[in-house]
Amino acid sequence: MRDTKTEIRIPADAKPVPFRGGGFRQRRHPLLAPLVLAALLAIWWAGSATGVISPIAMPAPKDVIDAFRDLWTTGALWTNLSVSLYRLLVGWILGSLLGIAVGLMIGLFSQARASALPIVSALFPVPKIALLPLFIIWFGIGEGSKVATILFGTFFPTVISTYAGVDAVDRGLIRMGQSFGLRWSSIVRKIILPGALPAILSGFRISFSIAIVLLVAAEMIGAQHGIGAYILMAGSLFNLGQLFAGVILLSAIGLFGSWLIGLAERRMLDWRQ
Amino acid sequence: MRILLDKISHAYDGTQVLQDISLDLGKGEIVSIIGPSGCGKSTLLRMIGGLERPTSGQVLVTGAAPQGCLNPLTYIFQDFALLPWRTVAGNISLVLEDHGIRGARAREVIDDVLARTKLSDFRKAWPRQLSGGMKQRVAIARALAVRPAVMLMDEPLSALDSQTRELLMDDLVELWTRTPFSAAYVTHNLAEAVRLGHRIVVLSRRPGRIREVVTIDMPLADRPAHMAELEKIQRDLWDMMRDEAAAADRELADA
Amino acid sequence: MTMTNRRALLAGLGAATAAPFVLPRRALAASDTIRVGILSLTSHAPALIAAAKGYFKEQGFEVKLVMFQAAQPMAVAIASGDIDFGMTAISGGLVSLAQKGAIRIIGGALQEHEGIEGQKILASKKAHDAGLKTPADLKGHSFGLTTAGSSFNYMADMIAKKSGFPASDMRLVPLQKVPAIIASLKSGQIDAWSIVPNIADALTKGPEVVEIGKISDYIPDYQVTTVFTSARIADTKPEIAKRYIAALSKGIDDYNNALVYKKADQAEVDAITKIIHQYVYSDQPLEKAAPRIQHGAMLCNPGAALTMSSVKSQLEWLQGANMAPKDVTLDQLVKTGYVKTL
């Protein structure tokens, strides 16, 4: 006989098991970020207005707004932004393409790994800013040295993320490709590249940030326009309003870039989640 | 097409893994290869498929591959080896593309193998959406798509739970009954070996040698009805292997 | 007994009452540490000499020299209170800090004087061969700067003004650092530059750079560098500023006598050179550094006198070029009364 009904008697001293599973879980608080930002802005504004925050330590919000208005009305915003974006994109795209190519070589050929990897590892940590005087001689004070600074800065991390991505591709998948008699080029194109893509794309996030950092360094050399040159000039004139405006622009470029990369990840890696 | 193993011996870094293995894989025959862990059965399978070279001896093929065969020796892997960035149909199309089979012709092949593996509704699914059993069905479908002469199955059901395993065994028997294929079936599961093998090759522990070849003269389709007899064979096999399996279990992995 | 006691008491009283007038000077002096910003340039020699020869100590100062790589951070360090005195050219940044009530100019240092070594206008060999023979030919050429609003920017604009063409007809190339400008000039990537004589002469010795003119012909009485301090010291602690100027003036005299007027004997010149060498060209052996230090020293105004007309002209230029706030007055920038104004 089967009993589908189970009745239990609860003794008088029975207590619920104490719950211990709380915390350590990230929840969404969509309102918190804007609130914190607004609070910080309010403190900043009040501090500057009352003189608690010295004008040497921080510009008043009004100075920053004025700087933005000047940028807008004089058209300098577009001049600076367009030359900077040009340098950023050309340097970053070339650096990334070269980096992917070299990273693939290192990942695929043991000769390339043995010869190029030590050089890459040795040059990666060299601050490219230290090489600026050399870049002037090699690439001139025109666009060449600016693009080259960003290119070199983004090349090395891309090489490393690419070859690490190739290394991380499941060997079982490559063996599968071989067992089905796939051509070498097909294995690279259809198995290794897509397998390394997540690592390459997350490398892009890092290299894009590096590119923005290096933009300021690149525009130290003979740049009359550009966000980096604007920031440097504001710094040397001790115009903190302009300095902040420039920094905000850089950070906006960074946010936009990482949003674009996130979009690319969602499009290209839709198989993941 | 027949496959002949002629006195295969193999050593890794001075450790003898396989010793003097000779075997004949006939047409339309499934040969189960069992043995304690580390006896080199997977290595042997990789040698049959040309993914590894033996230290001595050779693997030979005789006879022509069947008409329309794209990849005579085709693997089915324990971990399925599906590309996570391709859909079910895409994973099958992968092995056809290099043979110039695209478009309508590819769709025809894919539809056929998906129907045979009961996957027609899952053409567009991503591997991550499939259960283990479904993934292995996709891998089987992919193997069928290249019309192999010999299937090389490396513990194909080991990553699956026991119920799924039963279902897939039935499916494999059904596929074989409809169009017999030859196969080398490596497993450590004796029940699978006796359910699917026309012959069962028992390897000794390292270095792997052939201890015994057991022939089961019963059509695959009839076997579920004669479980008791199979049970007995399975027990005999286990008696043969037990001591060595225990010894193999105590070995250090890298020794 | 009583008498002596009373006398002793009186004496004691006297000592006690005198103490506040006599001792404070010393008591204050003992704790009076001043920090002086230094760049690795010969023009900072007066402060180095004053420190080494004990002129600051004579004024009751304990002095600490703080090295900087560039003038801009030195000005900011005064604003932040990390150092007390500095010496640099008048730049947009300096004026902006003065406007924010952080720093004040209290004296003058290097100045262009007729008949004494002054800053030189240089051209790259490439540009010189292509026809850049005098500063008047600069129209259409590129000119190296550290940053916009720097003294180099001022000199370029003044040359253009005097030569009768707008400065926008030159391509002003900001390169941030002097070594970068030197590299660019030597390799012919910029056409022209202007710089203090000791650097200029070192460059023109090589085949890549040619001298094409003197700054004093274009900017007479140019007050190249100034002495500045924090607004707090200039406005509320005049005693400290006065004593600093006094000590610095002795250093200036020694520097001028040894290296500019060349009136001092060889032993003195060697001693001065040795002092400077601790901070300037210190990466080279003394024998090699000595000629570079001794050669081409510009006159430093005796008594740190300040040429107000030049300061005014520089301030107006900065404001006109939008590189300094428009509302800064000369009074905000300069605290007069510490030195003679010319």
mmCIF file of C-alpha atoms in Angstrom, chain B residues 6-233:
data_model
loop_
_atom_site.group_PDB
_atom_site.id
_atom_site.type_symbol
_atom_site.label_atom_id
_atom_site.label_comp_id
_atom_site.label_asym_id
_atom_site.label_seq_id
_atom_site.Cartn_x
_atom_site.Cartn_y
_atom_site.Cartn_z
ATOM 1 C CA ASP B 6 50.375 -5.225 -36.286
ATOM 2 C CA LYS B 7 52.468 -5.704 -33.122
ATOM 3 C CA ILE B 8 51.861 -2.268 -31.691
ATOM 4 C CA SER B 9 54.151 -1.206 -28.844
ATOM 5 C CA HIS B 10 54.402 2.231 -27.364
ATOM 6 C CA ALA B 11 56.427 4.035 -24.720
ATOM 7 C CA TYR B 12 56.148 7.529 -23.248
ATOM 8 C CA ASP B 13 59.390 8.923 -21.852
ATOM 9 C CA GLY B 14 60.759 5.443 -21.284
ATOM 10 C CA THR B 15 57.575 4.050 -19.725
ATOM 11 C CA GLN B 16 56.155 1.167 -21.678
ATOM 12 C CA VAL B 17 52.441 1.801 -22.215
ATOM 13 C CA LEU B 18 51.417 -0.742 -24.826
ATOM 14 C CA GLN B 19 53.130 -3.959 -25.736
ATOM 15 C CA ASP B 20 52.819 -6.160 -28.750
ATOM 16 C CA ILE B 21 49.188 -5.613 -29.629
ATOM 17 C CA SER B 22 47.837 -7.273 -32.746
ATOM 18 C CA LEU B 23 44.198 -7.010 -33.623
ATOM 19 C CA ASP B 24 41.858 -7.270 -36.569
ATOM 20 C CA LEU B 25 38.831 -4.981 -36.845
ATOM 21 C CA GLY B 26 36.378 -6.432 -39.332
ATOM 22 C CA LYS B 27 33.745 -4.759 -41.431
ATOM 23 C CA GLY B 28 30.490 -4.099 -39.632
ATOM 24 C CA GLU B 29 31.915 -5.279 -36.356
ATOM 25 C CA ILE B 30 32.005 -3.470 -33.032
ATOM 26 C CA VAL B 31 35.039 -4.317 -30.928
ATOM 27 C CA SER B 32 34.938 -3.239 -27.312
ATOM 28 C CA ILE B 33 38.281 -2.538 -25.727
ATOM 29 C CA ILE B 34 38.345 -2.709 -21.939
ATOM 30 C CA GLY B 35 41.074 -2.666 -19.354
ATOM 31 C CA PRO B 36 42.067 -1.091 -16.039
ATOM 32 C CA SER B 37 42.665 2.617 -16.036
ATOM 33 C CA GLY B 38 46.017 3.677 -17.430
ATOM 34 C CA CYS B 39 46.381 0.571 -19.576
ATOM 35 C CA GLY B 40 46.680 2.630 -22.735
ATOM 36 C CA LYS B 41 43.321 1.950 -24.332
ATOM 37 C CA SER B 42 42.745 5.576 -25.320
ATOM 38 C CA THR B 43 46.288 5.777 -26.669
ATOM 39 C CA LEU B 44 45.569 2.701 -28.749
ATOM 40 C CA LEU B 45 42.456 4.360 -30.155
ATOM 41 C CA ARG B 46 44.377 7.519 -31.043
ATOM 42 C CA MET B 47 46.860 5.354 -32.941
ATOM 43 C CA ILE B 48 44.074 3.687 -34.887
ATOM 44 C CA GLY B 49 42.802 7.140 -35.833
ATOM 45 C CA GLY B 50 46.245 8.403 -36.870
ATOM 46 C CA LEU B 51 46.446 11.045 -34.120
ATOM 47 C CA GLU B 52 49.467 9.402 -32.542
ATOM 48 C CA ARG B 53 52.361 7.242 -33.795
ATOM 49 C CA PRO B 54 53.300 3.984 -32.060
ATOM 50 C CA THR B 55 56.949 3.490 -31.069
ATOM 51 C CA SER B 56 56.955 0.256 -32.979
ATOM 52 C CA GLY B 57 54.518 -1.751 -35.058
ATOM 53 C CA GLN B 58 51.966 -0.266 -37.418
ATOM 54 C CA VAL B 59 48.291 0.310 -38.027
ATOM 55 C CA LEU B 60 47.163 -0.810 -41.457
ATOM 56 C CA VAL B 61 43.983 -0.403 -43.477
ATOM 57 C CA THR B 62 42.898 -2.674 -46.282
ATOM 58 C CA GLY B 63 40.069 -2.384 -48.732
ATOM 59 C CA ALA B 64 38.469 0.733 -50.116
ATOM 60 C CA ALA B 65 36.392 3.068 -48.040
ATOM 61 C CA PRO B 66 32.651 2.891 -48.789
ATOM 62 C CA GLN B 67 31.119 5.099 -51.464
ATOM 63 C CA GLY B 68 30.737 8.717 -50.394
ATOM 64 C CA CYS B 69 32.911 8.327 -47.317
ATOM 65 C CA LEU B 70 34.455 11.705 -46.341
ATOM 66 C CA ASN B 71 36.438 10.711 -43.268
ATOM 67 C CA PRO B 72 37.007 6.954 -43.013
ATOM 68 C CA LEU B 73 38.208 6.948 -39.420
ATOM 69 C CA THR B 74 35.928 9.125 -37.332
ATOM 70 C CA TYR B 75 36.037 9.776 -33.610
ATOM 71 C CA ILE B 76 33.412 10.201 -30.994
ATOM 72 C CA PHE B 77 34.908 11.800 -27.891
ATOM 73 C CA GLN B 78 34.067 11.401 -24.249
ATOM 74 C CA ASP B 79 33.739 15.172 -23.815
ATOM 75 C CA PHE B 80 31.723 15.525 -27.052
ATOM 76 C CA ALA B 81 34.150 18.134 -28.493
ATOM 77 C CA LEU B 82 31.420 20.410 -29.834
ATOM 78 C CA LEU B 83 32.347 23.971 -30.758
ATOM 79 C CA PRO B 84 30.424 26.103 -28.254
ATOM 80 C CA TRP B 85 30.268 28.988 -30.759
ATOM 81 C CA ARG B 86 28.390 26.946 -33.362
ATOM 82 C CA THR B 87 24.822 25.754 -33.250
ATOM 83 C CA VAL B 88 23.944 22.081 -33.582
ATOM 84 C CA ALA B 89 23.648 22.458 -37.345
ATOM 85 C CA GLY B 90 26.816 24.562 -37.423
ATOM 86 C CA ASN B 91 28.812 21.908 -35.617
ATOM 87 C CA ILE B 92 27.796 19.349 -38.214
ATOM 88 C CA SER B 93 28.359 21.725 -41.094
ATOM 89 C CA LEU B 94 31.915 22.296 -39.769
ATOM 90 C CA VAL B 95 33.047 18.832 -40.849
ATOM 91 C CA LEU B 96 31.383 19.179 -44.260
ATOM 92 C CA GLU B 97 32.715 22.635 -45.201
ATOM 93 C CA ASP B 98 36.250 21.479 -45.920
ATOM 94 C CA HIS B 99 34.858 18.894 -48.337
ATOM 95 C CA GLY B 100 33.112 21.622 -50.275
ATOM 96 C CA ILE B 101 29.674 20.546 -49.105
ATOM 97 C CA ARG B 102 27.694 23.715 -48.532
ATOM 98 C CA GLY B 103 24.271 25.161 -48.998
ATOM 99 C CA ALA B 104 21.479 22.844 -50.041
ATOM 100 C CA ARG B 105 23.690 19.756 -50.133
ATOM 101 C CA ALA B 106 24.907 20.397 -46.609
ATOM 102 C CA ARG B 107 21.352 21.000 -45.416
ATOM 103 C CA GLU B 108 20.318 17.666 -46.870
ATOM 104 C CA VAL B 109 23.086 15.809 -45.012
ATOM 105 C CA ILE B 110 22.442 17.687 -41.792
ATOM 106 C CA ASP B 111 18.707 17.037 -41.939
ATOM 107 C CA ASP B 112 19.361 13.363 -42.510
ATOM 108 C CA VAL B 113 21.791 12.854 -39.623
ATOM 109 C CA LEU B 114 19.708 14.981 -37.259
ATOM 110 C CA ALA B 115 16.660 12.870 -38.091
ATOM 111 C CA ARG B 116 18.632 9.689 -37.456
ATOM 112 C CA THR B 117 19.751 10.938 -34.061
ATOM 113 C CA LYS B 118 16.299 12.396 -33.225
ATOM 114 C CA LEU B 119 17.640 15.947 -33.088
ATOM 115 C CA SER B 120 15.596 17.568 -35.844
ATOM 116 C CA ASP B 121 13.998 20.035 -33.439
ATOM 117 C CA PHE B 122 17.360 21.237 -32.149
ATOM 118 C CA ARG B 123 19.036 22.471 -35.339
ATOM 119 C CA LYS B 124 19.490 25.989 -34.075
ATOM 120 C CA ALA B 125 20.254 25.238 -30.416
ATOM 121 C CA TRP B 126 23.603 26.219 -28.854
ATOM 122 C CA PRO B 127 25.601 23.397 -27.240
ATOM 123 C CA ARG B 128 25.302 25.105 -23.843
ATOM 124 C CA GLN B 129 21.536 24.639 -24.044
ATOM 125 C CA LEU B 130 21.798 20.863 -24.459
ATOM 126 C CA SER B 131 22.059 18.134 -21.855
ATOM 127 C CA GLY B 132 25.046 15.795 -21.934
ATOM 128 C CA GLY B 133 23.090 13.098 -23.703
ATOM 129 C CA MET B 134 21.913 15.531 -26.357
ATOM 130 C CA LYS B 135 25.439 16.802 -26.871
ATOM 131 C CA GLN B 136 26.702 13.299 -27.451
ATOM 132 C CA ARG B 137 23.868 12.741 -29.929
ATOM 133 C CA VAL B 138 25.064 15.827 -31.797
ATOM 134 C CA ALA B 139 28.577 14.388 -31.800
ATOM 135 C CA ILE B 140 27.223 11.106 -33.153
ATOM 136 C CA ALA B 141 25.254 12.983 -35.797
ATOM 137 C CA ARG B 142 28.410 14.854 -36.743
ATOM 138 C CA ALA B 143 30.287 11.570 -37.047
ATOM 139 C CA LEU B 144 27.531 10.097 -39.198
ATOM 140 C CA ALA B 145 27.626 13.135 -41.485
ATOM 141 C CA VAL B 146 31.064 12.196 -42.830
ATOM 142 C CA ARG B 147 29.911 8.600 -43.537
ATOM 143 C CA PRO B 148 32.742 6.944 -41.663
ATOM 144 C CA ALA B 149 34.052 3.464 -42.425
ATOM 145 C CA VAL B 150 35.104 2.975 -38.813
ATOM 146 C CA MET B 151 33.873 4.807 -35.729
ATOM 147 C CA LEU B 152 36.456 5.283 -33.039
ATOM 148 C CA MET B 153 34.588 5.781 -29.789
ATOM 149 C CA ASP B 154 36.588 6.917 -26.791
ATOM 150 C CA GLU B 155 34.432 6.285 -23.715
ATOM 151 C CA PRO B 156 31.537 8.058 -25.427
ATOM 152 C CA LEU B 157 29.054 7.489 -22.626
ATOM 153 C CA SER B 158 31.324 7.976 -19.602
ATOM 154 C CA ALA B 159 30.388 11.607 -19.029
ATOM 155 C CA LEU B 160 26.664 10.804 -18.928
ATOM 156 C CA ASP B 161 24.400 9.705 -16.124
ATOM 157 C CA SER B 162 23.294 6.060 -16.123
ATOM 158 C CA GLN B 163 19.777 6.663 -17.446
ATOM 159 C CA THR B 164 21.005 8.723 -20.370
ATOM 160 C CA ARG B 165 23.620 6.077 -20.974
ATOM 161 C CA GLU B 166 20.924 3.423 -21.329
ATOM 162 C CA LEU B 167 19.004 5.585 -23.791
ATOM 163 C CA LEU B 168 22.052 6.265 -25.899
ATOM 164 C CA MET B 169 23.063 2.617 -25.955
ATOM 165 C CA ASP B 170 19.636 1.810 -27.371
ATOM 166 C CA ASP B 171 20.116 4.549 -29.943
ATOM 167 C CA LEU B 172 23.519 3.224 -30.969
ATOM 168 C CA VAL B 173 22.150 -0.298 -31.352
ATOM 169 C CA GLU B 174 19.309 1.059 -33.443
ATOM 170 C CA LEU B 175 21.696 3.023 -35.665
ATOM 171 C CA TRP B 176 23.906 -0.031 -36.128
ATOM 172 C CA THR B 177 20.973 -2.309 -36.872
ATOM 173 C CA ARG B 178 19.722 0.006 -39.582
ATOM 174 C CA THR B 179 23.153 0.466 -41.214
ATOM 175 C CA PRO B 180 25.887 -1.636 -39.658
ATOM 176 C CA PHE B 181 29.150 0.244 -39.091
ATOM 177 C CA SER B 182 32.439 -0.991 -37.736
ATOM 178 C CA ALA B 183 33.684 0.503 -34.515
ATOM 179 C CA ALA B 184 36.367 0.361 -31.886
ATOM 180 C CA TYR B 185 34.631 1.105 -28.604
ATOM 181 C CA VAL B 186 36.919 1.976 -25.718
ATOM 182 C CA THR B 187 35.250 1.882 -22.322
ATOM 183 C CA HIS B 188 35.857 1.004 -18.713
ATOM 184 C CA ASN B 189 32.213 0.146 -18.253
ATOM 185 C CA LEU B 190 31.735 -3.600 -18.602
ATOM 186 C CA ALA B 191 27.973 -3.335 -19.122
ATOM 187 C CA GLU B 192 28.544 -1.100 -22.177
ATOM 188 C CA ALA B 193 31.224 -3.460 -23.461
ATOM 189 C CA VAL B 194 28.944 -6.481 -23.398
ATOM 190 C CA ARG B 195 25.901 -4.577 -24.700
ATOM 191 C CA LEU B 196 27.650 -3.164 -27.761
ATOM 192 C CA GLY B 197 30.651 -5.376 -28.509
ATOM 193 C CA HIS B 198 30.679 -8.259 -30.949
ATOM 194 C CA ARG B 199 34.075 -8.962 -29.532
ATOM 195 C CA ILE B 200 35.587 -7.728 -26.304
ATOM 196 C CA VAL B 201 39.324 -7.159 -26.084
ATOM 197 C CA VAL B 202 40.596 -7.231 -22.513
ATOM 198 C CA LEU B 203 43.847 -5.383 -21.951
ATOM 199 C CA SER B 204 46.156 -6.002 -19.001
ATOM 200 C CA ARG B 205 47.373 -3.204 -16.802
ATOM 201 C CA ARG B 206 50.350 -1.163 -17.898
ATOM 202 C CA PRO B 207 52.109 -2.057 -20.091
ATOM 203 C CA GLY B 208 48.872 -2.955 -21.879
ATOM 204 C CA ARG B 209 48.820 -6.348 -23.569
ATOM 205 C CA ILE B 210 45.903 -8.336 -24.899
ATOM 206 C CA ARG B 211 44.889 -10.723 -22.139
ATOM 207 C CA GLU B 212 41.875 -12.189 -23.786
ATOM 208 C CA VAL B 213 39.439 -11.651 -26.597
ATOM 209 C CA VAL B 214 35.872 -12.639 -25.752
ATOM 210 C CA THR B 215 33.404 -13.141 -28.579
ATOM 211 C CA ILE B 216 29.701 -12.681 -27.893
ATOM 212 C CA ASP B 217 27.651 -14.449 -30.512
ATOM 213 C CA MET B 218 24.357 -12.715 -30.055
ATOM 214 C CA PRO B 219 22.790 -10.093 -32.325
ATOM 215 C CA LEU B 220 22.927 -6.650 -30.699
ATOM 216 C CA ALA B 221 19.206 -6.136 -31.001
ATOM 217 C CA ASP B 222 18.462 -9.347 -29.076
ATOM 218 C CA ARG B 223 20.671 -8.570 -26.124
ATOM 219 C CA PRO B 224 18.223 -6.623 -23.904
ATOM 220 C CA ALA B 225 16.094 -9.791 -23.790
ATOM 221 C CA HIS B 226 19.008 -11.898 -22.570
ATOM 222 C CA MET B 227 20.359 -9.784 -19.769
ATOM 223 C CA ALA B 228 21.069 -12.773 -17.550
ATOM 224 C CA GLU B 229 23.523 -14.287 -20.020
ATOM 225 C CA LEU B 230 25.227 -10.970 -20.547
ATOM 226 C CA GLU B 231 25.397 -10.529 -16.820
ATOM 227 C CA LYS B 232 27.376 -13.747 -16.584
ATOM 228 C CA ILE B 233 29.878 -12.691 -19.236
#
